Amino acid sequence: MFRASSLSSQIHTRKFLLANLSRNILQSNLHRDNKNSEVIPIRTNYTSSTNSQISNLEKCTLAVSSALTAFCDPGRGDMIATLGETTGSIFINRMRDHMLRDKTGRRILQERPRIHSSTIDIPYLSSLPLGTFGKEYTNFLDGQNVTPDTRVKVQYIYDDELAYVMQRYRECHDFFHALTKLPANVEGELALKWFELAQTGMPMTLLSSIFGPLKLSSKERERLFKKYVPWALQCGSQCKFLLNVYYEEHWNKNIDEMRNELGIYLVD
Amino acid sequence: MSVKYLTNRTLFQKFSTNLNKRFLATVSTTSKLEDIYDIVIVGGGIAGSALACALATSNLTKLQKRIALIESSNTSNIREWNPLQGEFSNRVSSLTPRSVQFFKDIGVWQNINEERIKPFSDMQVWDGISDARIRYNNESDKKGPLAWILENYNIQHAILKTLDKDKSIVDIFDNTKVQDITFDKDSGGGQFDLSDWPSVELSDGRKLKARLLVGADGFNSPVRSFANIESLGWDYNSHAVVATLHVDPNIENKTAWQRFLPTGPIAMLPLQNGFSSMVWSTTPNLATKIKSISSKDFACLVNAAFQMRVADLEYFYSQLGNNESVDLQSEFEWRKSVQLKNSDPKEEFPPLVLGVQEKSRAGFPLRMRNAESYIKERVVLVGDAAHTIHPLAGQGLNQGLADVHHLLQVIERGIANGQDIGDINLLRGYSSERYLSNLVMLGVVDKLHKLFGTDFTPTVLARSLGLKTLNNLEPVKAEIMKYAMGL
């Protein structure tokens, strides 16, 4: 959405935008070890007093710059996030419509559960028996040494329901890892991006799926396209839309049973 | 004696007594002179009876021609129409200024119950998927309202009242079905060779001979099949559901609303403050479900159809059959609250539907048809017998009335020139006027229906861009509306 702003506020937003870009490019990876324990609001607090939204031209610039930065440094999750927000508006609408068509999806949209260390009890999940969804999830988190608080907040989506959908999509990413048993290395992440492409159709996933493999060695790339990508496309397009699952209610469930119900089968 | 004498009504009366005596001795297959008519109109719907009324009031025809109007149903329902305040029939039509002017000319408009009509000057049409909107407001224009919404009963009652003023001009055969239409080899009046005049056999045994047979008998026209005229077209995979709605009475009800959903358009037409008529074209499956759900759920569904996202509606549809375990009202309120936070406050919606009138929900299938020809020797088709159209533009009845108007002019011209009004060369004047304009209107409405019936993204983007652009081009909009208003 574009709001006409006066000249002075336009200067403010430009300054803010430049500041934001430079902050993102100059600052080193800020997210992987940030353990924020308070409940975070969905949107970043703008420092600008006008609190205005960015224009379409600014969105395009941001899309291009974040795409380039993400390509150069695939570890920059925040750049991938920005790319997703600026390019995905039609697809986020589609995702919300998918959720609206499903009873559980509607419940999620109404209740708006968040995945954060303050809302899910990680020690309890670790204590669950092996083979349950909760235990597999915490195993994955421990294996990669991350917490659920590492997701970047939504910044450039102004409709609050769509912002929630985007946020939920990011927060469920680790669940996808647990369900598909893909590791969090570059190969696994790329395979999961192809999977998400089949599920959501977002351009950000498409761009990552095409340009990401360029950074791999030829042998890794061969393995990716021979083994992972066909699996990802087939499994992703036939399984249930994964945002329509109320994960918080299935911690105790046996993970294989859950995979069966959702229509997910593992690679190989 | 030549046939020409029959054209003079007073002479006819003089001769009839003599002739009858002469033919008493002959075989009874000869048709009696009372059964020989100049114009026989089969079908007493709005088009047919409007034609009868127009002929009865036209100075050229009323004294010279014998006119018969055959209607299969009992017209006393219409003659004794006495509607209750606060109740409206679910069969309503929208009349363009051109049709209203025609009714004024033939003296019908003064008999319309003015309290039950609604002229409106504001119209909003939008795309259900992209919310691209086109709005046309005529209030400041001197041309008058865009259209009038009337109950069909109101129109028919007014026409019959006008006809009944002088019952000697048109012979109305009501409660009479047409058994058969043939070319009777028997040459009618003995001296007169009427073998090429169509012979209409009625259910009471009478056989009428017609110089000109007018088919105003609707979609399955027997006159059309008698004339061996094929009707070309297709059935839409759609049914229209009509109902009379109780809407929020605090909002001034003066706008016609239409939203194009992928399953078909839903329209709300104002009848009075607090009452509206709804026409919802949708798939046959959904139409059946919509007619059978409770009134409360129906009201929620109509509100959702105008205000919610298509995905929400699809969820509602999926829940319709299932023992109604879903509270549609609370779902609607939740979605409305989300929408209010994020949408443009200037966007307008139709008044909230609070309920539906008892037993007013009904459905009918939608089709598009055009007869391959409107005329044959001594046969002419008007109204739904000639063409059927999708109701999305409110043009069907108006096309029929335009047909009637032109036919009247053609008949008057024929009489003024002393022609045989059943002569096909005279009738060609009618066909050439109406065939092309009807075909164009049918084509445009059909393409609109197809354009808005898809949710394929490139088409949605293209048509939304078209709508938005058109909305901003006032002169073009005005021209399109003039065409739709018949001016």
XYZ file of N, CA, C and O in Angstrom, chain A residues 1 90 93-94 96-98 100-103 105-107 109-110 112 158-161, chain B residues 309-312 314-316 318-319 325-326 330-332 334-335 338 341-342 457 461:
168
model
N 0.850 -1.197 0.000
C 0.000 0.000 0.000
C 0.872 1.229 0.000
O 1.865 1.304 0.702
N 1.195 -10.965 -3.661
C 0.095 -11.771 -4.190
C 0.065 -13.139 -3.533
O -0.989 -13.679 -3.216
N -1.264 -13.271 -0.063
C -2.726 -13.262 -0.143
C -3.248 -14.658 -0.415
O -4.228 -15.099 0.174
N -2.551 -15.353 -1.336
C -2.969 -16.724 -1.662
C -2.843 -17.637 -0.458
O -3.702 -18.484 -0.215
N -3.020 -16.763 2.650
C -4.091 -16.452 3.582
C -5.400 -17.067 3.103
O -6.184 -17.590 3.883
N -5.635 -17.046 1.786
C -6.858 -17.660 1.266
C -6.872 -19.163 1.502
O -7.909 -19.732 1.837
N -5.708 -19.806 1.347
C -5.633 -21.243 1.654
C -6.009 -21.495 3.101
O -6.704 -22.456 3.426
N -7.906 -19.554 4.930
C -9.309 -19.245 5.144
C -10.221 -20.373 4.692
O -11.342 -20.505 5.179
N -9.744 -21.195 3.755
C -10.604 -22.278 3.264
C -10.625 -23.471 4.193
O -11.419 -24.378 4.018
N -9.731 -23.498 5.170
C -9.600 -24.669 6.035
C -10.024 -24.302 7.449
O -9.737 -23.203 7.925
N -10.683 -25.222 8.125
C -11.211 -24.914 9.450
C -10.099 -24.601 10.456
O -10.190 -23.635 11.216
N -7.053 -23.676 9.698
C -6.392 -22.456 9.239
C -7.117 -21.219 9.755
O -6.505 -20.236 10.177
N -8.441 -21.282 9.744
C -9.219 -20.137 10.222
C -9.009 -19.939 11.716
O -8.906 -18.819 12.212
N -8.897 -21.075 12.432
C -8.683 -20.969 13.877
C -7.330 -20.329 14.156
O -7.200 -19.485 15.039
N -5.788 -18.217 12.229
C -5.872 -16.790 11.906
C -6.598 -16.015 12.986
O -6.326 -14.851 13.228
N -7.545 -16.682 13.633
C -8.301 -15.973 14.660
C -7.502 -15.873 15.949
O -7.463 -14.832 16.583
N -4.148 -16.492 16.354
C -2.813 -15.940 16.102
C -1.763 -16.428 17.092
O -1.158 -15.625 17.807
N 1.900 -4.290 5.536
C 1.173 -3.349 6.382
C -0.210 -3.827 6.793
O -0.802 -3.292 7.704
N -0.705 -4.847 6.129
C -1.989 -5.408 6.538
C -1.691 -6.356 7.694
O -0.865 -7.260 7.553
N -2.324 -6.170 8.847
C -1.855 -6.925 10.006
C -2.130 -8.417 9.911
O -1.365 -9.221 10.447
N -3.172 -8.793 9.187
C -3.410 -10.234 9.054
C -2.362 -10.861 8.139
O -1.856 -11.944 8.410
N -14.128 -12.022 1.284
C -13.248 -12.520 0.245
C -13.828 -13.801 -0.354
O -14.588 -14.514 0.298
N -13.424 -14.085 -1.576
C -13.926 -15.289 -2.252
C -13.543 -16.550 -1.480
O -14.321 -17.501 -1.399
N -12.356 -16.550 -0.874
C -11.914 -17.730 -0.111
C -12.846 -17.974 1.077
O -13.192 -19.112 1.393
N -13.262 -16.889 1.751
C -14.217 -17.016 2.855
C -15.515 -17.641 2.360
O -16.087 -18.523 2.991
N -15.963 -19.532 -0.176
C -15.779 -20.949 -0.498
C -15.824 -21.783 0.768
O -16.361 -22.892 0.770
N -15.289 -21.242 1.858
C -15.377 -21.959 3.128
C -16.835 -22.067 3.553
O -17.296 -23.124 3.970
N -17.589 -20.984 3.428
C -19.015 -21.005 3.791
C -19.762 -22.041 2.957
O -20.566 -22.799 3.468
N -18.616 -24.703 1.657
C -18.270 -26.069 2.054
C -18.983 -26.451 3.338
O -19.163 -27.620 3.619
N -19.385 -25.464 4.143
C -20.040 -25.771 5.411
C -21.546 -25.802 5.306
O -22.235 -26.069 6.281
N -23.045 -26.726 11.493
C -22.333 -26.656 12.762
C -21.509 -25.394 12.858
O -20.927 -25.096 13.887
N -21.471 -24.651 11.772
C -20.684 -23.426 11.788
C -21.615 -22.243 12.018
O -22.655 -22.145 11.399
N -21.088 -15.389 13.414
C -19.875 -14.979 14.127
C -18.669 -15.002 13.195
O -17.767 -14.163 13.310
N -18.662 -15.944 12.243
C -17.568 -15.955 11.264
C -17.582 -14.648 10.475
O -16.545 -14.029 10.243
N -18.787 -14.242 10.065
C -18.907 -13.012 9.296
C -18.416 -11.817 10.106
O -17.678 -10.968 9.603
N -16.291 -11.751 12.598
C -14.832 -11.782 12.762
C -14.143 -11.273 11.500
O -13.264 -10.402 11.562
N -14.568 -11.780 10.322
C -13.901 -11.371 9.088
C -14.131 -9.883 8.831
O -13.255 -9.201 8.324
N -11.690 -7.853 10.864
C -10.343 -7.871 10.278
C -10.301 -6.951 9.068
O -9.351 -6.192 8.861
N -10.093 -3.157 9.707
C -8.814 -2.592 10.128
C -7.899 -2.313 8.958
O -7.005 -1.487 9.033
N -8.099 -3.043 7.872
C -7.089 -2.990 6.833
C -7.551 -2.446 5.505
O -6.779 -2.399 4.570
N -5.533 -15.655 -12.991
C -4.924 -14.390 -12.587
C -4.696 -13.367 -13.702
O -5.045 -12.198 -13.526
N -6.361 -9.659 -13.595
C -5.597 -8.408 -13.629
C -6.057 -7.524 -14.787
O -6.264 -6.318 -14.622
